[in-house]
Amino acid sequence: MINLTERESKGNEHVHTDFHERMTYGDYLKLDKLLSAQNRLSDHHDEMLFIIIHQVSELWMKLVLHELRASVEVIREGEMQGAFKMLSRVSTIQTQIIHAWDVLSTLTPAEYVQFRDSLGQASGFQSYQYRMVEFALGYKTPHVLKIYEKDPKLFGELKKAYEAPSIYDVAIEKLAEAGFSINPQLLNRDYTKMYESDPSVEAAWVKVYQNVDKYWELYQLAEKLVDIEDWLQQWRFRHMKTVERIIGHKAGTGGSSGVGYLKKVLDHRFFPELWDVRTKI
């Protein structure tokens, strides 16, 4: 009779086991650093959940930024198919971040209050990667930059992202390149200003949606952007409801109004004409 150890070894005769001079899975992923970064400030069991959920979300946001930045570059270079792959990946990542709220929602108010004071003024409101995602999508709010002034290097990176064109600015550039009559002021605008809906952009998107075969790539780009905004708003909604479920209408640890602030940002539209066009066609 073959015992369990013998059965497991069959078919694995060539598995590498000597790693004295070779890189392991843990080495490659720097797991020693990654898995030692969950340091609770209280002795409460559920603080581990709170830390890991936020760390995982930050890792996903790092990948979102990686994909958004690259997509801006390839769109400008005219490599639209490559951009579509990246933007589809962003949408899929967003579903993962949304599901993280489902896990965090298992934290009850009575549990969270046991370690909330340990957080001090630290808050997800201060997530600089989330701000960079907002900047990349065109949501520019100058007051948030002040949060990061204590770190000159980080502040410089945020300021650069703040001053850069959003992916929607680049999409509008592609409309102009395709021959649509776009308001010239939009093509040379101050990118630190929040984008506002423009009739010339709306008219261009209407024509794109009315002539899908002729403007197939622009149509695809528009729908990829709608996907991203749709998922981001769903993320914001789940964030708001999770916060309401755990702390009600208390102020956030970072000083924000909590649920009130989160409800307010739900009203913002990143790509307004892409939503308005649905009424127009």
C-alpha positions as MATLAB code, in Angstrom:
seq = 'MINLTERESKGNEHVHTDFHERMTYGDYLKLDKLLSAQNRLSDHHDEMLFIIIHQVSELWMKLVLHELRASVEVIREGEMQGAFKMLSRVSTIQTQIIHAWDVLSTLTPAEYVQFRDSLGQASGFQSYQYRMVEFALGYKTPHVLKIYEKDPKLFGELKKAYEAPSIYDVAIEKLAEAGFSINPQLLNRDYTKMYESDPSVEAAWVKVYQNVDKYWELYQLAEKLVDIEDWLQQWRFRHMKTVERIIGHKAGTGGSSGVGYLKKVLDHRFFPELWDVRTKI';
ca = [
       0.000    0.000    0.000;
       1.271    3.489   -0.924;
       1.161    5.854    2.044;
       0.200    9.513    1.770;
       3.794   10.757    1.660;
       4.638    8.390   -1.218;
       1.493    9.367   -3.114;
       2.279   13.074   -2.757;
       5.835   12.537   -3.994;
       4.780   10.789   -7.203;
       4.791   13.265  -10.066;
       6.784   15.807   -8.033;
      10.210   14.204   -8.406;
      11.578   17.281  -10.178;
      10.303   19.899   -7.738;
      13.175   22.159   -6.640;
      13.933   21.879   -2.934;
      17.443   23.314   -2.645;
      17.180   27.107   -2.419;
      20.439   27.966   -0.708;
      21.540   29.937   -3.785;
      18.206   30.394   -5.554;
      15.333   32.808   -5.244;
      12.188   31.451   -3.604;
       8.569   32.504   -3.999;
       8.820   34.367   -0.689;
      12.021   36.120   -1.790;
      10.443   37.272   -5.044;
       7.355   38.697   -3.338;
       9.279   40.109   -0.350;
       6.855   38.259    1.908;
       9.029   38.888    4.945;
       8.281   42.610    4.602;
       4.728   42.240    3.321;
       3.545   39.883    6.055;
       5.290   41.724    8.862;
       3.492   45.008    8.115;
       0.287   44.159   10.000;
       1.100   45.695   13.363;
      -1.896   46.183   15.627;
      -1.888   49.217   17.916;
      -4.399   47.581   20.237;
      -4.848   44.051   21.531;
      -8.249   43.717   19.867;
      -8.638   40.704   17.592;
     -10.515   42.570   14.816;
      -7.907   45.255   14.281;
      -6.054   42.710   12.111;
      -9.049   42.616    9.755;
      -9.121   46.418    9.607;
      -5.424   46.674    8.752;
      -5.381   43.933    6.113;
      -8.487   45.189    4.280;
      -6.940   48.622    3.884;
      -3.521   47.298    2.913;
      -5.021   45.010    0.270;
      -7.054   47.913   -1.118;
      -3.910   50.031   -1.352;
      -2.160   47.262   -3.296;
      -5.057   47.082   -5.739;
      -5.002   50.878   -6.106;
      -1.299   50.704   -6.903;
      -2.157   48.428   -9.824;
      -5.057   50.674  -10.888;
      -2.653   53.622  -11.077;
      -0.126   51.534  -12.988;
      -2.771   50.680  -15.585;
      -4.316   54.161  -15.810;
      -0.972   55.885  -16.304;
       0.054   53.443  -18.989;
      -3.315   53.728  -20.727;
      -2.959   57.523  -20.948;
       0.391   57.080  -22.682;
      -0.779   54.496  -25.196;
      -3.977   56.410  -25.998;
      -1.877   59.433  -26.861;
       0.312   57.207  -29.026;
      -2.764   55.871  -30.826;
      -2.431   52.323  -29.482;
      -6.084   52.109  -28.539;
      -6.389   48.325  -28.336;
      -3.649   48.191  -25.722;
      -5.467   50.858  -23.733;
      -8.725   48.906  -23.860;
      -7.007   45.883  -22.309;
      -5.594   48.036  -19.507;
      -8.886   49.794  -18.835;
     -10.747   46.483  -18.748;
      -8.250   45.320  -16.161;
      -8.914   48.446  -14.104;
     -12.638   47.666  -14.087;
     -11.979   44.102  -12.956;
      -9.684   45.321  -10.183;
     -12.419   47.686   -9.048;
     -14.763   44.750   -8.490;
     -12.192   43.260   -6.126;
     -11.904   46.487   -4.135;
     -15.689   46.712   -3.892;
     -15.899   43.184   -2.487;
     -13.416   44.206    0.211;
     -16.206   46.276    1.781;
     -18.235   43.084    2.177;
     -15.458   41.634    4.316;
     -15.020   44.830    6.332;
     -18.772   44.908    6.948;
     -18.355   41.866    9.182;
     -16.817   44.316   11.679;
     -19.570   45.454   14.062;
     -19.844   48.885   15.759;
     -19.216   47.294   19.163;
     -15.995   45.707   17.863;
     -14.654   48.757   16.019;
     -15.145   51.095   18.968;
     -12.755   48.902   20.970;
      -9.750   49.974   18.883;
     -10.882   53.086   16.976;
      -9.099   55.485   19.342;
      -5.821   53.720   18.553;
      -6.005   55.127   15.017;
      -5.609   58.707   16.224;
      -6.238   61.020   13.244;
      -5.233   58.390   10.671;
      -7.995   57.917    8.122;
      -8.642   56.474    4.688;
      -9.427   60.081    3.746;
      -5.633   60.531    3.691;
      -4.969   57.740    1.176;
      -2.639   59.398   -1.300;
      -3.080   56.621   -3.852;
      -6.832   57.136   -3.836;
      -6.227   60.850   -4.446;
      -3.991   59.951   -7.378;
      -6.746   57.744   -8.801;
      -9.155   60.667   -8.501;
      -6.628   62.969  -10.181;
      -6.108   60.466  -13.008;
      -9.871   60.450  -13.601;
     -10.150   64.242  -13.417;
     -11.431   64.884   -9.888;
      -9.108   67.688   -8.754;
      -9.523   69.079   -5.226;
      -6.658   71.395   -4.201;
      -7.354   71.416   -0.456;
      -6.419   67.744   -0.062;
      -2.815   68.405   -1.119;
      -2.131   70.117    2.202;
      -2.438   66.757    3.968;
       0.787   65.567    2.351;
       3.020   68.620    2.831;
       5.030   66.961    5.616;
       6.559   64.583    3.044;
       8.185   66.709    0.273;
       8.816   63.747   -2.035;
       5.252   62.469   -1.792;
       3.873   65.994   -2.063;
       5.867   66.475   -5.275;
       4.462   63.257   -6.769;
       0.914   64.271   -5.871;
       1.372   67.768   -7.259;
       2.656   66.304  -10.521;
      -0.388   64.022  -10.740;
      -2.638   66.941   -9.826;
      -1.264   69.073  -12.677;
      -1.337   66.292  -15.287;
      -4.170   65.767  -17.782;
      -6.729   63.170  -16.787;
      -7.618   60.195  -18.938;
     -10.748   62.087  -19.985;
      -8.655   65.060  -21.131;
      -6.737   62.623  -23.316;
     -10.002   61.149  -24.632;
     -11.142   64.653  -25.602;
      -7.840   65.140  -27.434;
      -8.624   62.002  -29.455;
     -12.035   63.453  -30.376;
     -10.292   66.537  -31.750;
      -7.778   64.395  -33.649;
     -10.685   62.497  -35.205;
     -11.934   65.753  -36.722;
     -14.614   66.772  -34.245;
     -14.971   70.481  -33.522;
     -13.855   70.681  -29.887;
     -13.755   73.906  -27.904;
     -10.075   75.014  -28.295;
      -9.964   76.142  -24.668;
     -10.393   72.535  -23.576;
      -7.305   71.439  -25.482;
      -5.069   73.936  -23.706;
      -6.781   74.183  -20.364;
      -5.475   74.296  -16.827;
      -5.615   70.636  -15.790;
      -5.725   71.535  -12.107;
      -9.268   72.793  -12.608;
     -12.182   70.413  -12.265;
     -13.518   69.505  -15.685;
     -16.999   70.818  -16.490;
     -19.335   69.565  -19.198;
     -18.886   71.251  -22.578;
     -21.415   71.329  -25.470;
     -18.754   70.647  -28.090;
     -17.652   67.463  -26.317;
     -21.242   66.321  -25.884;
     -21.951   66.893  -29.577;
     -18.874   64.870  -30.511;
     -19.827   61.917  -28.324;
     -23.377   61.992  -29.711;
     -21.951   61.573  -33.222;
     -19.693   58.766  -32.031;
     -22.652   56.883  -30.559;
     -24.756   57.521  -33.641;
     -21.991   56.256  -35.942;
     -20.478   53.355  -34.021;
     -18.974   51.617  -37.065;
     -17.213   54.761  -38.228;
     -15.876   55.680  -34.799;
     -15.521   52.178  -33.331;
     -12.370   52.860  -31.294;
     -13.713   56.091  -29.811;
     -16.947   54.270  -28.988;
     -15.004   51.515  -27.240;
     -12.981   54.079  -25.330;
     -16.147   55.816  -24.186;
     -17.657   52.568  -22.914;
     -14.452   51.600  -21.075;
     -14.534   54.957  -19.300;
     -18.201   54.503  -18.404;
     -17.339   51.105  -16.931;
     -14.643   52.649  -14.737;
     -16.850   55.476  -13.490;
     -19.721   53.081  -12.862;
     -17.535   50.802  -10.735;
     -15.945   53.724   -8.913;
     -19.326   55.081   -7.941;
     -20.350   51.636   -6.742;
     -17.150   51.549   -4.681;
     -18.017   54.958   -3.210;
     -21.540   53.802   -2.390;
     -20.315   50.630   -0.661;
     -17.766   52.733    1.221;
     -20.479   55.079    2.419;
     -22.824   52.268    3.485;
     -20.039   50.374    5.242;
     -19.030   53.479    7.186;
     -22.670   54.154    8.075;
     -23.074   50.551    9.189;
     -20.026   50.651   11.470;
     -19.929   54.232   12.868;
     -23.266   55.711   11.886;
     -23.013   59.473   11.390;
     -19.981   60.108   13.577;
     -17.163   62.241   12.176;
     -14.308   60.330   10.541;
     -11.039   59.821   12.407;
      -9.379   62.224    9.964;
     -11.878   64.979   10.742;
     -14.165   64.583    7.743;
     -17.931   64.564    8.197;
     -17.920   60.828    7.537;
     -21.098   59.607    5.891;
     -22.123   63.166    4.985;
     -18.928   63.695    2.973;
     -19.186   60.288    1.312;
     -22.774   60.965    0.231;
     -21.770   64.315   -1.235;
     -19.028   62.919   -3.491;
     -21.495   60.392   -4.932;
     -23.050   63.280   -6.861;
     -19.861   63.994   -8.795;
     -19.646   62.828  -12.404;
     -16.179   62.225  -13.846;
     -17.193   61.975  -17.503;
     -20.468   63.947  -17.663;
     -21.038   63.911  -21.419;
     -20.741   60.126  -21.540;
     -23.774   59.926  -19.273;
     -25.703   62.743  -20.947;
     -25.246   61.183  -24.383;
     -27.552   58.360  -23.352;
     -30.422   60.815  -23.197;
     -29.464   62.496  -26.450;
     -29.236   59.557  -28.842;
];
